[in-house]
Amino acid sequence: MARNKRHLEQKVKKEEIELVAMALLKEKGYDNTSMAEIARSAGVAANTIYWYYENKDDVLLAVLNRVVSQAIADVMALQEQPLRTRVLMLIAQVESSGSLMTDVHSRVSHSPKVRAWHDRFHTMVEQLSVSELVKAGVNLAEALLDARVLIYVIEGLLAHPHELQEREQIVDHALKRITGQLKIPSQVKTPSQAKT
Amino acid sequence: MARNKRHLEQKVKKEEIELVAMALLKEKGYDNTSMAEIARSAGVAANTIYWYYENKDDVLLAVLNRVVSQAIADVMALQEQPLRTRVLMLIAQVESSGSLMTDVHSRVSHSPKVRAWHDRFHTMVEQLSVSELVKAGVNLAEALLDARVLIYVIEGLLAHPHELQEREQIVDHALKRITGQLKIPSQVKTPSQAKT
DNA sequence: ACCTGAACACCGTTCAAGT
DNA sequence: ACCTGAACACCGTTCAAGT
């Protein structure tokens, strides 16, 4: 029982470090968050983190896995929604993780592990996009190129700040260009035009 | 005469620091290039750089201005070439600057000066793209959105490694989606299909 | 197994001092 | 005006030592 409790609390300790790291990395980004700060927030000595993780990039990867799992879960929950809605949801979801995606890109050249994670993630998103586009009526031969275009647009939207409305416009426009025509009526009207 | 010579050599000193910094930053990126390394390569003490530049980000900006000036000059020289060629040229040009563009994105959150530079640069590229697209036959109302899509595709291509052929395919595809139809015959055939 | 204090090498930057 | 040696604060990481 005591052993059990202890075992639990140890897992909890790592969990706590990861949650604290996630909050800090989301809020302030990789470079502006020091290991010392993460440790302090988690209530441990600075070097204690190195018992759980090899280095700072490994902490980043642990956080990224959490963030991505959550994002996937959220987007999966919208299975029946139209593509437009799901793309916008994905962007909003990832955006709430602050500069994490930019951080990944900038760490790719420092850490092979981060590079591997990035490549896997990219492939996954690409496959998802292809199947989404095929479902939306794009023929398979072109879907691969269209998926790339769509992903780059999404990445661009994530890397640069946009008004919500502007973001929707760009997504709508890109999807229109890709699928040929908008399949579903959009709600891009300004709030002031809401009826009754 | 001696004063003249001296004055010249001073300008040359700054020039040398900048050229050395450009080479190093292009080759190894911002984070992997230390001020000490730049100084050593330029043959000065580490802190001497701070007489010419406020900080490391200012060195980056000086290098960026050189790189961009060169890129603009090169692309301008292709005034009469088709859009496709110029876009590919721009990508190749910027790509030769290594991870500099990624570095800009990652420094945006650290330095307001870098952010300002990034925003000005982005606006400039956007305006250029709009006028290019209008010239290519896209109607003005949609050109702004199309320009954004095109820029994000270009940024995506720059941020991720691609085979030359694959890159051309994606650019061709994006331009086809945007302009409705490819205006000029492309040479995307595989080398093995070259005739006679 | 888990955690720590102390130290290390490196970094961007500052400052007082030299010419 | 231009340049330097020495120092500073901070960083990620390591190591020997404690429980």
Coordinates of C-alpha atoms (C1' of nucleotides) in Angstrom, one line a residue:
Chain A
M1 CA 0.0 0.0 0.0
A2 CA 2.8 2.4 0.9
R3 CA 4.8 1.1 -2.0
N4 CA 1.7 1.5 -4.2
K5 CA 1.2 5.0 -3.0
R6 CA 4.8 5.9 -3.6
H7 CA 4.7 4.4 -7.1
L8 CA 1.7 6.5 -7.9
E9 CA 3.2 9.7 -6.6
Q10 CA 6.3 9.2 -8.7
K11 CA 4.2 9.0 -11.8
V12 CA 2.4 12.0 -10.6
K13 CA 5.7 13.9 -10.2
K14 CA 6.7 13.3 -13.8
E15 CA 3.1 14.2 -14.8
E16 CA 3.4 17.4 -12.9
I17 CA 6.7 18.4 -14.6
E18 CA 5.1 17.7 -17.9
L19 CA 2.0 19.7 -17.2
V20 CA 4.0 22.6 -15.9
A21 CA 6.3 22.4 -18.9
M22 CA 3.3 22.4 -21.2
A23 CA 1.8 25.5 -19.6
L24 CA 5.1 27.4 -19.7
L25 CA 6.1 26.3 -23.2
K26 CA 2.7 27.2 -24.6
E27 CA 2.8 30.6 -22.9
K28 CA 6.3 31.7 -23.4
G29 CA 7.8 29.4 -26.0
Y30 CA 10.9 27.2 -26.0
D31 CA 13.6 29.8 -25.8
N32 CA 12.0 32.0 -23.2
T33 CA 11.4 29.1 -20.9
S34 CA 14.4 27.8 -18.9
M35 CA 14.8 24.4 -17.4
A36 CA 15.3 26.2 -14.1
E37 CA 11.9 27.8 -14.5
I38 CA 10.2 24.6 -15.3
A39 CA 11.9 22.9 -12.3
R40 CA 11.0 25.8 -9.9
S41 CA 7.3 25.7 -11.0
A42 CA 7.3 21.9 -10.5
G43 CA 8.9 22.2 -7.1
V44 CA 12.1 20.3 -7.8
A45 CA 15.7 21.1 -8.3
A46 CA 16.8 22.2 -11.7
N47 CA 18.7 19.1 -12.5
T48 CA 16.0 16.7 -11.4
I49 CA 14.3 17.1 -14.7
Y50 CA 17.3 15.3 -16.2
W51 CA 16.3 12.2 -14.4
Y52 CA 13.1 12.0 -16.3
Y53 CA 14.2 13.5 -19.6
E54 CA 17.5 13.4 -21.5
N55 CA 17.5 17.1 -22.3
K56 CA 15.3 20.1 -23.0
D57 CA 14.3 18.9 -26.4
D58 CA 12.9 15.7 -24.9
V59 CA 10.8 17.8 -22.6
L60 CA 9.5 19.7 -25.7
L61 CA 8.7 16.4 -27.4
A62 CA 6.7 15.1 -24.4
V63 CA 4.7 18.3 -24.4
L64 CA 4.2 18.1 -28.2
N65 CA 2.8 14.6 -27.9
R66 CA 0.3 15.8 -25.3
V67 CA -0.7 18.7 -27.4
V68 CA -1.1 16.7 -30.6
S69 CA -3.0 13.9 -28.9
Q70 CA -5.5 16.5 -27.6
A71 CA -5.8 18.1 -31.0
I72 CA -6.4 14.8 -32.7
A73 CA -9.1 13.9 -30.2
D74 CA -10.8 17.2 -30.6
V75 CA -10.8 17.0 -34.4
M76 CA -11.9 13.4 -34.5
A77 CA -14.9 14.4 -32.4
L78 CA -16.0 16.5 -35.4
Q79 CA -16.1 13.5 -37.7
E80 CA -19.4 14.5 -39.3
Q81 CA -18.7 18.2 -39.7
P82 CA -17.8 19.6 -43.1
L83 CA -14.1 19.9 -44.1
R84 CA -14.1 23.7 -43.6
T85 CA -15.2 23.4 -40.1
R86 CA -12.7 20.8 -39.3
V87 CA -9.8 22.7 -40.8
L88 CA -10.7 25.8 -38.8
M89 CA -11.1 23.7 -35.7
L90 CA -7.6 22.2 -36.2
I91 CA -6.1 25.7 -36.7
A92 CA -7.8 27.1 -33.6
Q93 CA -6.7 24.0 -31.6
V94 CA -3.0 24.2 -32.7
E95 CA -3.0 28.0 -32.3
S96 CA -3.9 27.7 -28.7
S97 CA -0.5 26.0 -28.2
G98 CA 1.2 29.4 -28.8
S99 CA 4.4 29.2 -30.7
L100 CA 5.0 25.5 -30.2
M101 CA 4.8 24.7 -33.9
T102 CA 7.3 27.5 -34.7
D103 CA 9.5 26.2 -31.9
V104 CA 9.5 22.7 -33.5
H105 CA 10.7 24.2 -36.8
S106 CA 13.5 26.1 -35.1
R107 CA 14.6 23.0 -33.1
V108 CA 14.7 20.7 -36.1
S109 CA 18.2 21.8 -36.9
H110 CA 19.4 21.3 -33.4
S111 CA 18.0 17.9 -32.5
P112 CA 17.6 14.8 -34.7
K113 CA 14.9 13.6 -32.4
V114 CA 12.9 16.8 -33.0
R115 CA 13.5 16.4 -36.7
A116 CA 12.2 12.8 -36.6
W117 CA 9.1 13.9 -34.7
H118 CA 8.5 16.7 -37.1
D119 CA 8.8 14.4 -40.1
R120 CA 6.4 11.8 -38.6
F121 CA 3.9 14.5 -37.7
H122 CA 4.1 16.0 -41.2
T123 CA 3.5 12.7 -42.9
M124 CA 0.6 12.0 -40.6
V125 CA -1.1 15.3 -41.3
E126 CA -0.5 14.9 -45.0
Q127 CA -2.1 11.4 -45.1
L128 CA -5.1 12.8 -43.2
S129 CA -5.4 15.7 -45.6
V130 CA -5.3 13.5 -48.6
S131 CA -8.1 11.3 -47.4
E132 CA -10.1 14.3 -46.4
L133 CA -9.7 15.9 -49.8
V134 CA -10.7 12.6 -51.6
K135 CA -13.7 12.4 -49.4
A136 CA -14.5 16.0 -50.4
G137 CA -14.5 15.0 -54.0
V138 CA -10.9 15.8 -55.2
N139 CA -9.6 13.1 -57.5
L140 CA -6.9 11.0 -56.0
A141 CA -4.2 11.8 -58.5
E142 CA -4.3 15.5 -57.6
A143 CA -5.2 15.1 -53.9
L144 CA -1.6 14.7 -52.9
L145 CA -0.5 18.0 -54.4
D146 CA -3.7 19.7 -53.1
A147 CA -3.0 18.3 -49.6
R148 CA 0.5 19.8 -49.7
V149 CA -1.0 23.2 -50.7
L150 CA -3.6 23.0 -48.0
I151 CA -1.1 22.1 -45.3
Y152 CA 1.2 24.9 -46.2
V153 CA -1.7 27.3 -46.1
I154 CA -2.6 26.0 -42.7
E155 CA 1.0 26.3 -41.5
G156 CA 1.1 29.9 -42.9
L157 CA -2.1 30.8 -41.0
L158 CA -0.6 29.3 -37.8
A159 CA 2.7 31.1 -38.3
H160 CA 1.1 34.5 -38.8
P161 CA -1.4 36.3 -36.7
H162 CA -4.8 36.8 -38.4
E163 CA -8.2 38.1 -37.5
L164 CA -10.6 35.2 -37.2
Q165 CA -12.7 36.5 -40.1
E166 CA -9.6 36.9 -42.3
R167 CA -8.5 33.4 -41.4
E168 CA -11.9 32.0 -42.4
Q169 CA -11.7 33.9 -45.7
I170 CA -8.4 32.4 -46.6
V171 CA -9.4 28.9 -45.7
D172 CA -12.6 29.3 -47.7
H173 CA -10.7 30.6 -50.6
A174 CA -8.1 27.9 -50.6
L175 CA -10.7 25.2 -50.3
K176 CA -12.7 26.8 -53.1
R177 CA -9.6 26.8 -55.3
I178 CA -8.9 23.2 -54.4
T179 CA -12.3 21.6 -54.5
G180 CA -13.4 23.8 -57.4
Q181 CA -16.5 25.1 -55.6
L182 CA -17.6 25.6 -52.1
K183 CA -19.9 22.7 -51.1
I184 CA -21.5 24.2 -48.1
P185 CA -22.9 27.6 -47.4
S186 CA -20.4 29.6 -45.4
Q187 CA -21.1 31.9 -42.4
V188 CA -18.5 34.5 -43.3
K189 CA -21.0 37.3 -42.8
T190 CA -20.0 40.0 -40.4
P191 CA -21.6 39.8 -37.0
S192 CA -23.4 43.0 -37.7
Q193 CA -25.3 41.3 -40.5
A194 CA -26.8 38.7 -38.1
K195 CA -30.5 38.6 -38.8
T196 CA -33.3 39.4 -36.3
Chain B
M1 CA 45.0 61.0 -47.6
A2 CA 45.8 59.1 -44.5
R3 CA 42.5 60.2 -43.0
N4 CA 40.8 59.1 -46.2
K5 CA 42.4 55.7 -46.2
R6 CA 41.6 55.3 -42.5
H7 CA 38.0 56.2 -43.1
L8 CA 37.8 53.7 -45.9
E9 CA 39.3 50.9 -43.8
Q10 CA 36.8 51.5 -41.1
K11 CA 33.9 51.0 -43.5
V12 CA 35.7 48.0 -44.7
K13 CA 35.9 46.6 -41.2
K14 CA 32.1 46.8 -40.7
E15 CA 31.7 45.4 -44.2
E16 CA 33.9 42.5 -43.3
I17 CA 32.0 41.7 -40.1
E18 CA 28.8 41.7 -42.1
L19 CA 30.1 39.5 -44.8
V20 CA 31.6 37.0 -42.3
A21 CA 28.3 37.1 -40.3
M22 CA 26.3 36.5 -43.5
A23 CA 28.4 33.4 -44.4
L24 CA 28.2 32.0 -40.9
L25 CA 24.5 32.7 -40.5
K26 CA 23.6 31.2 -43.9
E27 CA 25.7 28.1 -43.2
K28 CA 24.9 27.4 -39.6
G29 CA 21.9 29.4 -38.7
Y30 CA 21.3 32.0 -35.9
D31 CA 21.4 29.8 -32.8
N32 CA 24.4 27.8 -33.9
T33 CA 26.5 30.9 -34.7
S34 CA 27.9 32.7 -31.7
M35 CA 29.0 36.3 -31.5
A36 CA 32.4 35.1 -30.5
E37 CA 32.6 33.0 -33.6
I38 CA 31.7 35.9 -35.9
A39 CA 34.2 38.1 -34.2
R40 CA 36.9 35.5 -34.4
S41 CA 36.3 35.0 -38.1
A42 CA 36.3 38.8 -38.6
G43 CA 39.6 39.1 -36.6
V44 CA 38.2 41.3 -33.9
A45 CA 37.5 40.9 -30.2
A46 CA 34.1 39.5 -29.3
N47 CA 32.7 42.7 -27.9
T48 CA 33.9 44.8 -30.8
I49 CA 30.8 43.8 -32.7
Y50 CA 28.8 45.8 -30.2
W51 CA 30.4 49.0 -31.4
Y52 CA 28.8 48.5 -34.8
Y53 CA 25.6 46.7 -33.8
E54 CA 23.3 47.0 -30.8
N55 CA 23.0 43.2 -30.4
K56 CA 22.9 39.9 -32.2
D57 CA 19.5 40.5 -33.7
D58 CA 20.8 43.7 -35.3
V59 CA 23.5 41.7 -36.9
L60 CA 20.9 39.3 -38.2
L61 CA 18.9 42.2 -39.7
A62 CA 21.9 43.6 -41.4
V63 CA 22.5 40.2 -43.0
L64 CA 18.9 39.8 -43.9
N65 CA 18.9 43.2 -45.7
R66 CA 21.8 42.1 -47.8
V67 CA 20.2 38.8 -48.6
V68 CA 16.9 40.3 -49.5
S69 CA 18.5 43.0 -51.7
Q70 CA 20.3 40.4 -53.6
A71 CA 17.2 38.3 -54.0
I72 CA 15.1 41.2 -55.2
A73 CA 17.8 42.2 -57.7
D74 CA 18.0 38.6 -59.1
V75 CA 14.2 38.3 -59.4
M76 CA 13.9 41.8 -61.0
A77 CA 16.3 40.7 -63.6
L78 CA 13.8 38.2 -64.8
Q79 CA 11.1 40.8 -65.5
E80 CA 10.0 39.2 -68.8
Q81 CA 10.0 35.6 -67.6
P82 CA 6.7 33.8 -66.8
L83 CA 5.4 33.8 -63.3
R84 CA 6.2 30.2 -62.7
T85 CA 9.9 30.8 -63.5
R86 CA 10.1 33.8 -61.3
V87 CA 8.5 32.0 -58.3
L88 CA 10.8 29.1 -58.7
M89 CA 13.8 31.5 -59.0
L90 CA 12.7 33.3 -55.8
I91 CA 12.4 30.1 -53.9
A92 CA 15.8 28.9 -55.1
Q93 CA 17.3 32.3 -54.2
V94 CA 15.9 32.4 -50.7
E95 CA 16.7 28.8 -50.1
S96 CA 20.4 29.4 -50.7
S97 CA 20.3 31.5 -47.5
G98 CA 19.8 28.4 -45.5
S99 CA 17.6 28.6 -42.5
L100 CA 17.6 32.4 -42.4
M101 CA 13.9 32.7 -43.0
T102 CA 13.1 30.2 -40.3
D103 CA 15.5 32.1 -38.0
V104 CA 13.5 35.2 -38.6
H105 CA 10.3 33.5 -37.6
S106 CA 11.9 32.2 -34.4
R107 CA 13.4 35.6 -33.5
V108 CA 10.1 37.5 -34.0
S109 CA 9.0 36.8 -30.5
H110 CA 12.3 37.9 -29.0
S111 CA 13.0 41.1 -30.8
P112 CA 10.5 43.8 -31.7
K113 CA 13.0 45.0 -34.4
V114 CA 13.0 41.6 -36.0
R115 CA 9.2 41.5 -35.8
A116 CA 9.0 44.9 -37.5
W117 CA 11.4 43.7 -40.2
H118 CA 9.3 40.6 -40.7
D119 CA 6.1 42.5 -41.0
R120 CA 7.5 45.0 -43.6
F121 CA 9.0 42.1 -45.6
H122 CA 5.8 40.2 -45.6
T123 CA 3.8 43.2 -46.7
M124 CA 6.2 43.8 -49.5
V125 CA 6.1 40.3 -50.8
E126 CA 2.3 40.3 -50.6
Q127 CA 2.0 43.5 -52.7
L128 CA 4.4 42.1 -55.2
S129 CA 2.4 38.9 -55.4
V130 CA -0.9 40.6 -55.9
S131 CA 0.4 42.7 -58.8
E132 CA 2.0 39.6 -60.3
L133 CA -1.2 37.6 -60.1
V134 CA -3.3 40.5 -61.5
K135 CA -0.8 40.6 -64.4
A136 CA -1.3 36.9 -64.8
G137 CA -5.0 37.4 -65.2
V138 CA -6.5 36.9 -61.8
N139 CA -9.2 39.4 -61.0
L140 CA -8.2 42.0 -58.4
A141 CA -10.9 41.1 -55.9
E142 CA -9.6 37.6 -55.5
A143 CA -5.9 38.4 -56.1
L144 CA -5.4 39.4 -52.4
L145 CA -6.5 36.0 -51.1
D146 CA -4.7 34.2 -53.8
A147 CA -1.6 36.0 -53.0
R148 CA -1.8 34.9 -49.4
V149 CA -2.2 31.3 -50.5
L150 CA 0.7 31.6 -52.9
I151 CA 2.9 33.1 -50.2
Y152 CA 2.1 30.4 -47.7
V153 CA 2.9 27.8 -50.3
I154 CA 6.2 29.4 -51.0
E155 CA 7.0 29.6 -47.3
G156 CA 6.0 26.0 -46.9
L157 CA 8.3 25.0 -49.7
L158 CA 11.1 27.0 -48.0
A159 CA 10.5 25.6 -44.6
H160 CA 10.5 22.0 -45.8
P161 CA 13.1 20.2 -47.9
H162 CA 11.9 19.1 -51.3
E163 CA 13.3 17.5 -54.4
L164 CA 13.6 20.1 -57.2
Q165 CA 11.0 18.2 -59.3
E166 CA 8.6 17.9 -56.5
R167 CA 8.9 21.6 -55.7
E168 CA 8.1 22.5 -59.3
Q169 CA 5.1 20.2 -59.3
I170 CA 3.7 21.9 -56.2
V171 CA 4.3 25.4 -57.6
D172 CA 2.7 24.4 -60.9
H173 CA -0.2 22.9 -59.1
A174 CA -0.8 25.9 -56.9
L175 CA -0.5 28.3 -59.8
K176 CA -2.9 26.1 -61.8
R177 CA -5.4 26.2 -59.0
I178 CA -5.0 29.9 -58.6
T179 CA -4.9 31.1 -62.3
G180 CA -7.4 28.5 -63.3
Q181 CA -5.2 27.1 -66.0
L182 CA -1.5 26.9 -66.7
K183 CA -0.8 29.7 -69.2
I184 CA 2.6 28.4 -70.3
P185 CA 3.8 25.0 -71.3
S186 CA 5.7 23.5 -68.3
Q187 CA 8.8 21.4 -68.4
V188 CA 7.9 19.1 -65.6
K189 CA 8.5 16.0 -67.7
T190 CA 11.0 13.6 -66.0
P191 CA 14.5 13.8 -67.5
S192 CA 14.2 10.3 -68.8
Q193 CA 11.3 11.5 -71.0
A194 CA 13.5 14.2 -72.8
K195 CA 13.0 13.7 -76.5
T196 CA 15.7 12.8 -79.0
Chain C
dA1 C1' 15.0 4.6 -7.8
dC2 C1' 14.9 9.3 -7.1
dC3 C1' 16.7 13.8 -6.0
dT4 C1' 20.1 17.4 -4.9
dG5 C1' 24.1 21.1 -4.5
dA6 C1' 27.9 22.3 -6.8
dA7 C1' 30.3 22.9 -10.7
dC8 C1' 31.3 23.3 -15.9
dA9 C1' 31.4 25.3 -20.4
dC10 C1' 29.2 28.4 -23.1
dC11 C1' 26.5 32.4 -24.3
dG12 C1' 25.1 37.4 -25.2
dT13 C1' 26.2 41.6 -23.3
dT14 C1' 28.3 45.5 -20.4
dC15 C1' 31.9 48.4 -18.7
dA16 C1' 35.9 50.7 -17.6
dA17 C1' 40.0 51.4 -19.8
dG18 C1' 43.1 52.0 -23.6
dT19 C1' 44.6 54.3 -28.3
Chain D
dA1 C1' 36.1 57.2 -32.9
dC2 C1' 37.4 52.6 -32.5
dC3 C1' 38.8 48.5 -30.0
dT4 C1' 39.9 45.5 -26.0
dG5 C1' 40.3 42.4 -21.5
dA6 C1' 37.8 41.3 -17.9
dA7 C1' 33.7 40.6 -15.8
dC8 C1' 28.5 39.6 -15.3
dA9 C1' 24.2 37.1 -15.4
dC10 C1' 22.2 33.3 -17.4
dC11 C1' 21.8 29.0 -19.6
dG12 C1' 21.7 23.7 -20.5
dT13 C1' 23.9 20.0 -18.7
dT14 C1' 27.0 16.8 -15.8
dC15 C1' 28.6 14.6 -11.7
dA16 C1' 29.4 13.0 -7.3
dA17 C1' 26.9 12.4 -3.4
dG18 C1' 22.9 11.7 -0.6
dT19 C1' 18.4 9.0 0.6

